[in-house]
Amino acid sequence: AFLGLAVINSPFGVIMTGVGIISLAGVVVNNAIVLIDYTNKLRNNGMGIREAVVAAGATRLRPVILTAVTTILGLLPMVTGISYDFHVMALSLSSESSQYWRTMAIVVIFGLMIATILTLVVVPTLYALIENSKLKMASGYSKTREFFLGPEQMDLT
């Protein structure tokens, strides 16, 4: 997000950059929650970790991409400064209102471009790593318990 401000050579405004970061966080967290929730539903239906992660990624790819693209396209007029005044029916290329919101739009656009890729790649990867480590720890726990208690006392829990 901050890289976008540097690339566009836009000043860092604390308030508008902060609003942009909060807006960006809302969209990104929502996408990640939807992806993880769908993966959990597939796992509850009996799919393995790898199959569920791949299927959820394939199923949720289009909605995540469409959310990012429509948000970016909706914010482009703010970044470019294009606005339309309906009172005088004129197109303006550098209005005051678009200049005020420009920093927020830049942060959200550049942040979404990076965060969308991370949501589709890093979130499923971390999900699979965490779930696999849970399974290995549970397996290691039961093997350790069996070693110390013996197989005949395993039914006491």
PDB file of C-alpha atoms in Angstrom:
ATOM      1  CA  ALA A   1       0.000   0.000   0.000  1.00  0.00           C
ATOM      2  CA  PHE A   2       2.753   2.439   0.899  1.00  0.00           C
ATOM      3  CA  LEU A   3       4.679   1.383  -2.187  1.00  0.00           C
ATOM      4  CA  GLY A   4       1.753   2.704  -4.223  1.00  0.00           C
ATOM      5  CA  LEU A   5       2.161   6.140  -2.661  1.00  0.00           C
ATOM      6  CA  ALA A   6       5.848   6.106  -3.593  1.00  0.00           C
ATOM      7  CA  VAL A   7       5.208   4.898  -7.152  1.00  0.00           C
ATOM      8  CA  ILE A   8       2.530   7.530  -7.798  1.00  0.00           C
ATOM      9  CA  ASN A   9       4.625  10.148  -5.947  1.00  0.00           C
ATOM     10  CA  SER A  10       1.696  11.038  -3.725  1.00  0.00           C
ATOM     11  CA  PRO A  11       2.102  12.598  -0.282  1.00  0.00           C
ATOM     12  CA  PHE A  12       1.482  10.540   2.840  1.00  0.00           C
ATOM     13  CA  GLY A  13      -1.626  11.873   4.565  1.00  0.00           C
ATOM     14  CA  VAL A  14      -2.143  10.319   7.975  1.00  0.00           C
ATOM     15  CA  ILE A  15      -5.939  10.497   7.978  1.00  0.00           C
ATOM     16  CA  MET A  16      -6.683   9.445   4.411  1.00  0.00           C
ATOM     17  CA  THR A  17      -3.938   6.809   4.378  1.00  0.00           C
ATOM     18  CA  GLY A  18      -5.328   5.457   7.646  1.00  0.00           C
ATOM     19  CA  VAL A  19      -8.850   5.315   6.214  1.00  0.00           C
ATOM     20  CA  GLY A  20      -7.444   3.499   3.173  1.00  0.00           C
ATOM     21  CA  ILE A  21      -5.597   0.950   5.312  1.00  0.00           C
ATOM     22  CA  ILE A  22      -8.712   0.275   7.401  1.00  0.00           C
ATOM     23  CA  SER A  23     -10.835  -0.126   4.257  1.00  0.00           C
ATOM     24  CA  LEU A  24      -8.233  -2.409   2.752  1.00  0.00           C
ATOM     25  CA  ALA A  25      -8.059  -4.512   5.909  1.00  0.00           C
ATOM     26  CA  GLY A  26     -11.816  -5.003   5.847  1.00  0.00           C
ATOM     27  CA  VAL A  27     -11.854  -6.313   2.283  1.00  0.00           C
ATOM     28  CA  VAL A  28      -8.789  -8.522   2.734  1.00  0.00           C
ATOM     29  CA  VAL A  29      -9.950 -10.052   6.011  1.00  0.00           C
ATOM     30  CA  ASN A  30     -13.388 -10.727   4.523  1.00  0.00           C
ATOM     31  CA  ASN A  31     -11.831 -12.535   1.543  1.00  0.00           C
ATOM     32  CA  ALA A  32      -9.627 -14.629   3.830  1.00  0.00           C
ATOM     33  CA  ILE A  33     -12.534 -15.517   6.131  1.00  0.00           C
ATOM     34  CA  VAL A  34     -14.699 -16.608   3.206  1.00  0.00           C
ATOM     35  CA  LEU A  35     -11.858 -18.743   1.821  1.00  0.00           C
ATOM     36  CA  ILE A  36     -11.105 -20.410   5.165  1.00  0.00           C
ATOM     37  CA  ASP A  37     -14.795 -20.930   5.936  1.00  0.00           C
ATOM     38  CA  TYR A  38     -15.348 -22.681   2.617  1.00  0.00           C
ATOM     39  CA  THR A  39     -12.241 -24.811   3.179  1.00  0.00           C
ATOM     40  CA  ASN A  40     -13.561 -25.833   6.613  1.00  0.00           C
ATOM     41  CA  LYS A  41     -16.933 -26.780   5.084  1.00  0.00           C
ATOM     42  CA  LEU A  42     -15.181 -29.005   2.557  1.00  0.00           C
ATOM     43  CA  ARG A  43     -13.099 -30.584   5.336  1.00  0.00           C
ATOM     44  CA  ASN A  44     -16.241 -31.244   7.385  1.00  0.00           C
ATOM     45  CA  ASN A  45     -17.699 -33.028   4.348  1.00  0.00           C
ATOM     46  CA  GLY A  46     -14.798 -35.490   4.439  1.00  0.00           C
ATOM     47  CA  MET A  47     -12.214 -33.984   2.089  1.00  0.00           C
ATOM     48  CA  GLY A  48      -8.539 -34.156   2.912  1.00  0.00           C
ATOM     49  CA  ILE A  49      -6.559 -31.026   3.689  1.00  0.00           C
ATOM     50  CA  ARG A  50      -4.845 -30.742   0.323  1.00  0.00           C
ATOM     51  CA  GLU A  51      -7.984 -31.476  -1.697  1.00  0.00           C
ATOM     52  CA  ALA A  52     -10.069 -29.030   0.353  1.00  0.00           C
ATOM     53  CA  VAL A  53      -7.509 -26.235   0.009  1.00  0.00           C
ATOM     54  CA  VAL A  54      -7.232 -26.708  -3.761  1.00  0.00           C
ATOM     55  CA  ALA A  55     -11.012 -26.981  -4.241  1.00  0.00           C
ATOM     56  CA  ALA A  56     -11.708 -23.940  -2.054  1.00  0.00           C
ATOM     57  CA  GLY A  57      -9.077 -21.911  -3.879  1.00  0.00           C
ATOM     58  CA  ALA A  58     -10.519 -22.856  -7.252  1.00  0.00           C
ATOM     59  CA  THR A  59     -14.090 -22.135  -6.146  1.00  0.00           C
ATOM     60  CA  ARG A  60     -13.350 -18.827  -4.411  1.00  0.00           C
ATOM     61  CA  LEU A  61     -10.894 -17.545  -7.057  1.00  0.00           C
ATOM     62  CA  ARG A  62     -13.529 -15.784  -9.150  1.00  0.00           C
ATOM     63  CA  PRO A  63     -15.308 -13.988  -6.258  1.00  0.00           C
ATOM     64  CA  VAL A  64     -12.010 -12.805  -4.749  1.00  0.00           C
ATOM     65  CA  ILE A  65     -10.721 -11.544  -8.113  1.00  0.00           C
ATOM     66  CA  LEU A  66     -14.049  -9.865  -8.935  1.00  0.00           C
ATOM     67  CA  THR A  67     -14.122  -8.120  -5.560  1.00  0.00           C
ATOM     68  CA  ALA A  68     -10.629  -6.751  -6.122  1.00  0.00           C
ATOM     69  CA  VAL A  69     -11.205  -5.734  -9.751  1.00  0.00           C
ATOM     70  CA  THR A  70     -14.504  -3.952  -9.104  1.00  0.00           C
ATOM     71  CA  THR A  71     -13.041  -2.108  -6.118  1.00  0.00           C
ATOM     72  CA  ILE A  72      -9.989  -1.053  -8.127  1.00  0.00           C
ATOM     73  CA  LEU A  73     -12.099   0.072 -11.092  1.00  0.00           C
ATOM     74  CA  GLY A  74     -14.425   1.972  -8.775  1.00  0.00           C
ATOM     75  CA  LEU A  75     -11.508   3.854  -7.219  1.00  0.00           C
ATOM     76  CA  LEU A  76      -9.683   4.696 -10.467  1.00  0.00           C
ATOM     77  CA  PRO A  77     -11.600   7.962 -11.011  1.00  0.00           C
ATOM     78  CA  MET A  78     -10.370   9.147  -7.608  1.00  0.00           C
ATOM     79  CA  VAL A  79      -6.763   8.381  -8.469  1.00  0.00           C
ATOM     80  CA  THR A  80      -6.931   9.957 -11.919  1.00  0.00           C
ATOM     81  CA  GLY A  81      -8.872  12.983 -10.649  1.00  0.00           C
ATOM     82  CA  ILE A  82     -11.752  12.584 -13.078  1.00  0.00           C
ATOM     83  CA  SER A  83     -15.116  13.799 -11.825  1.00  0.00           C
ATOM     84  CA  TYR A  84     -18.393  14.819 -13.375  1.00  0.00           C
ATOM     85  CA  ASP A  85     -20.316  17.844 -12.105  1.00  0.00           C
ATOM     86  CA  PHE A  86     -24.016  17.158 -12.597  1.00  0.00           C
ATOM     87  CA  HIS A  87     -25.013  20.763 -11.798  1.00  0.00           C
ATOM     88  CA  VAL A  88     -23.248  22.235 -14.814  1.00  0.00           C
ATOM     89  CA  MET A  89     -22.980  18.955 -16.760  1.00  0.00           C
ATOM     90  CA  ALA A  90     -19.219  19.197 -17.161  1.00  0.00           C
ATOM     91  CA  LEU A  91     -16.333  16.778 -16.867  1.00  0.00           C
ATOM     92  CA  SER A  92     -13.489  17.896 -14.636  1.00  0.00           C
ATOM     93  CA  LEU A  93     -10.013  16.383 -14.710  1.00  0.00           C
ATOM     94  CA  SER A  94      -8.728  17.727 -11.407  1.00  0.00           C
ATOM     95  CA  SER A  95     -11.461  18.404  -8.895  1.00  0.00           C
ATOM     96  CA  GLU A  96     -10.823  19.258  -5.269  1.00  0.00           C
ATOM     97  CA  SER A  97     -12.916  16.381  -3.985  1.00  0.00           C
ATOM     98  CA  SER A  98     -11.009  13.769  -5.972  1.00  0.00           C
ATOM     99  CA  GLN A  99      -7.680  15.218  -4.841  1.00  0.00           C
ATOM    100  CA  TYR A 100      -8.783  14.924  -1.217  1.00  0.00           C
ATOM    101  CA  TRP A 101      -9.626  11.206  -1.570  1.00  0.00           C
ATOM    102  CA  ARG A 102      -6.709  10.376  -3.881  1.00  0.00           C
ATOM    103  CA  THR A 103      -4.345   9.114  -1.167  1.00  0.00           C
ATOM    104  CA  MET A 104      -6.967   6.739   0.205  1.00  0.00           C
ATOM    105  CA  ALA A 105      -7.730   5.381  -3.261  1.00  0.00           C
ATOM    106  CA  ILE A 106      -4.040   4.801  -4.041  1.00  0.00           C
ATOM    107  CA  VAL A 107      -3.517   2.895  -0.792  1.00  0.00           C
ATOM    108  CA  VAL A 108      -6.562   0.691  -1.380  1.00  0.00           C
ATOM    109  CA  ILE A 109      -5.749  -0.013  -5.052  1.00  0.00           C
ATOM    110  CA  PHE A 110      -2.109  -0.953  -4.543  1.00  0.00           C
ATOM    111  CA  GLY A 111      -2.881  -2.788  -1.315  1.00  0.00           C
ATOM    112  CA  LEU A 112      -5.608  -4.834  -3.005  1.00  0.00           C
ATOM    113  CA  MET A 113      -3.345  -5.790  -5.890  1.00  0.00           C
ATOM    114  CA  ILE A 114      -0.841  -7.304  -3.472  1.00  0.00           C
ATOM    115  CA  ALA A 115      -3.330  -8.601  -0.892  1.00  0.00           C
ATOM    116  CA  THR A 116      -5.431 -10.440  -3.475  1.00  0.00           C
ATOM    117  CA  ILE A 117      -2.428 -12.486  -4.543  1.00  0.00           C
ATOM    118  CA  LEU A 118      -1.496 -13.107  -0.915  1.00  0.00           C
ATOM    119  CA  THR A 119      -5.069 -14.134  -0.076  1.00  0.00           C
ATOM    120  CA  LEU A 120      -5.130 -16.680  -2.876  1.00  0.00           C
ATOM    121  CA  VAL A 121      -1.622 -18.068  -2.248  1.00  0.00           C
ATOM    122  CA  VAL A 122      -0.469 -17.445   1.321  1.00  0.00           C
ATOM    123  CA  VAL A 123      -3.751 -18.012   3.203  1.00  0.00           C
ATOM    124  CA  PRO A 124      -4.351 -21.520   1.776  1.00  0.00           C
ATOM    125  CA  THR A 125      -0.691 -22.398   2.266  1.00  0.00           C
ATOM    126  CA  LEU A 126      -0.722 -21.328   5.912  1.00  0.00           C
ATOM    127  CA  TYR A 127      -4.032 -23.121   6.425  1.00  0.00           C
ATOM    128  CA  ALA A 128      -2.578 -26.374   5.098  1.00  0.00           C
ATOM    129  CA  LEU A 129       0.611 -25.990   7.164  1.00  0.00           C
ATOM    130  CA  ILE A 130      -1.303 -25.313  10.377  1.00  0.00           C
ATOM    131  CA  GLU A 131      -3.790 -28.145   9.845  1.00  0.00           C
ATOM    132  CA  ASN A 132      -1.012 -30.612   8.953  1.00  0.00           C
ATOM    133  CA  SER A 133       0.970 -29.609  12.036  1.00  0.00           C
ATOM    134  CA  LYS A 134      -2.143 -30.138  14.201  1.00  0.00           C
ATOM    135  CA  LEU A 135      -2.511 -33.658  12.815  1.00  0.00           C
ATOM    136  CA  LYS A 136       1.170 -34.441  13.372  1.00  0.00           C
ATOM    137  CA  MET A 137       1.045 -33.110  16.929  1.00  0.00           C
ATOM    138  CA  ALA A 138      -2.058 -35.171  17.710  1.00  0.00           C
ATOM    139  CA  SER A 139      -0.416 -38.255  16.241  1.00  0.00           C
ATOM    140  CA  GLY A 140       2.767 -37.606  18.207  1.00  0.00           C
ATOM    141  CA  TYR A 141       0.763 -37.102  21.393  1.00  0.00           C
ATOM    142  CA  SER A 142      -1.064 -40.407  21.012  1.00  0.00           C
ATOM    143  CA  LYS A 143       2.187 -42.253  20.227  1.00  0.00           C
ATOM    144  CA  THR A 144       3.880 -40.720  23.279  1.00  0.00           C
ATOM    145  CA  ARG A 145       0.913 -41.592  25.455  1.00  0.00           C
ATOM    146  CA  GLU A 146       0.896 -45.168  24.158  1.00  0.00           C
ATOM    147  CA  PHE A 147       4.638 -45.461  24.796  1.00  0.00           C
ATOM    148  CA  PHE A 148       4.368 -44.377  28.437  1.00  0.00           C
ATOM    149  CA  LEU A 149       1.006 -45.922  29.352  1.00  0.00           C
ATOM    150  CA  GLY A 150       1.078 -48.985  27.158  1.00  0.00           C
ATOM    151  CA  PRO A 151      -1.532 -50.001  24.617  1.00  0.00           C
ATOM    152  CA  GLU A 152      -3.800 -51.629  27.208  1.00  0.00           C
ATOM    153  CA  GLN A 153      -4.398 -48.340  29.092  1.00  0.00           C
ATOM    154  CA  MET A 154      -5.192 -46.212  26.040  1.00  0.00           C
ATOM    155  CA  ASP A 155      -8.974 -46.557  26.536  1.00  0.00           C
ATOM    156  CA  LEU A 156      -8.980 -44.659  29.860  1.00  0.00           C
ATOM    157  CA  THR A 157      -9.649 -41.234  28.330  1.00  0.00           C
TER     158      THR A 157
END
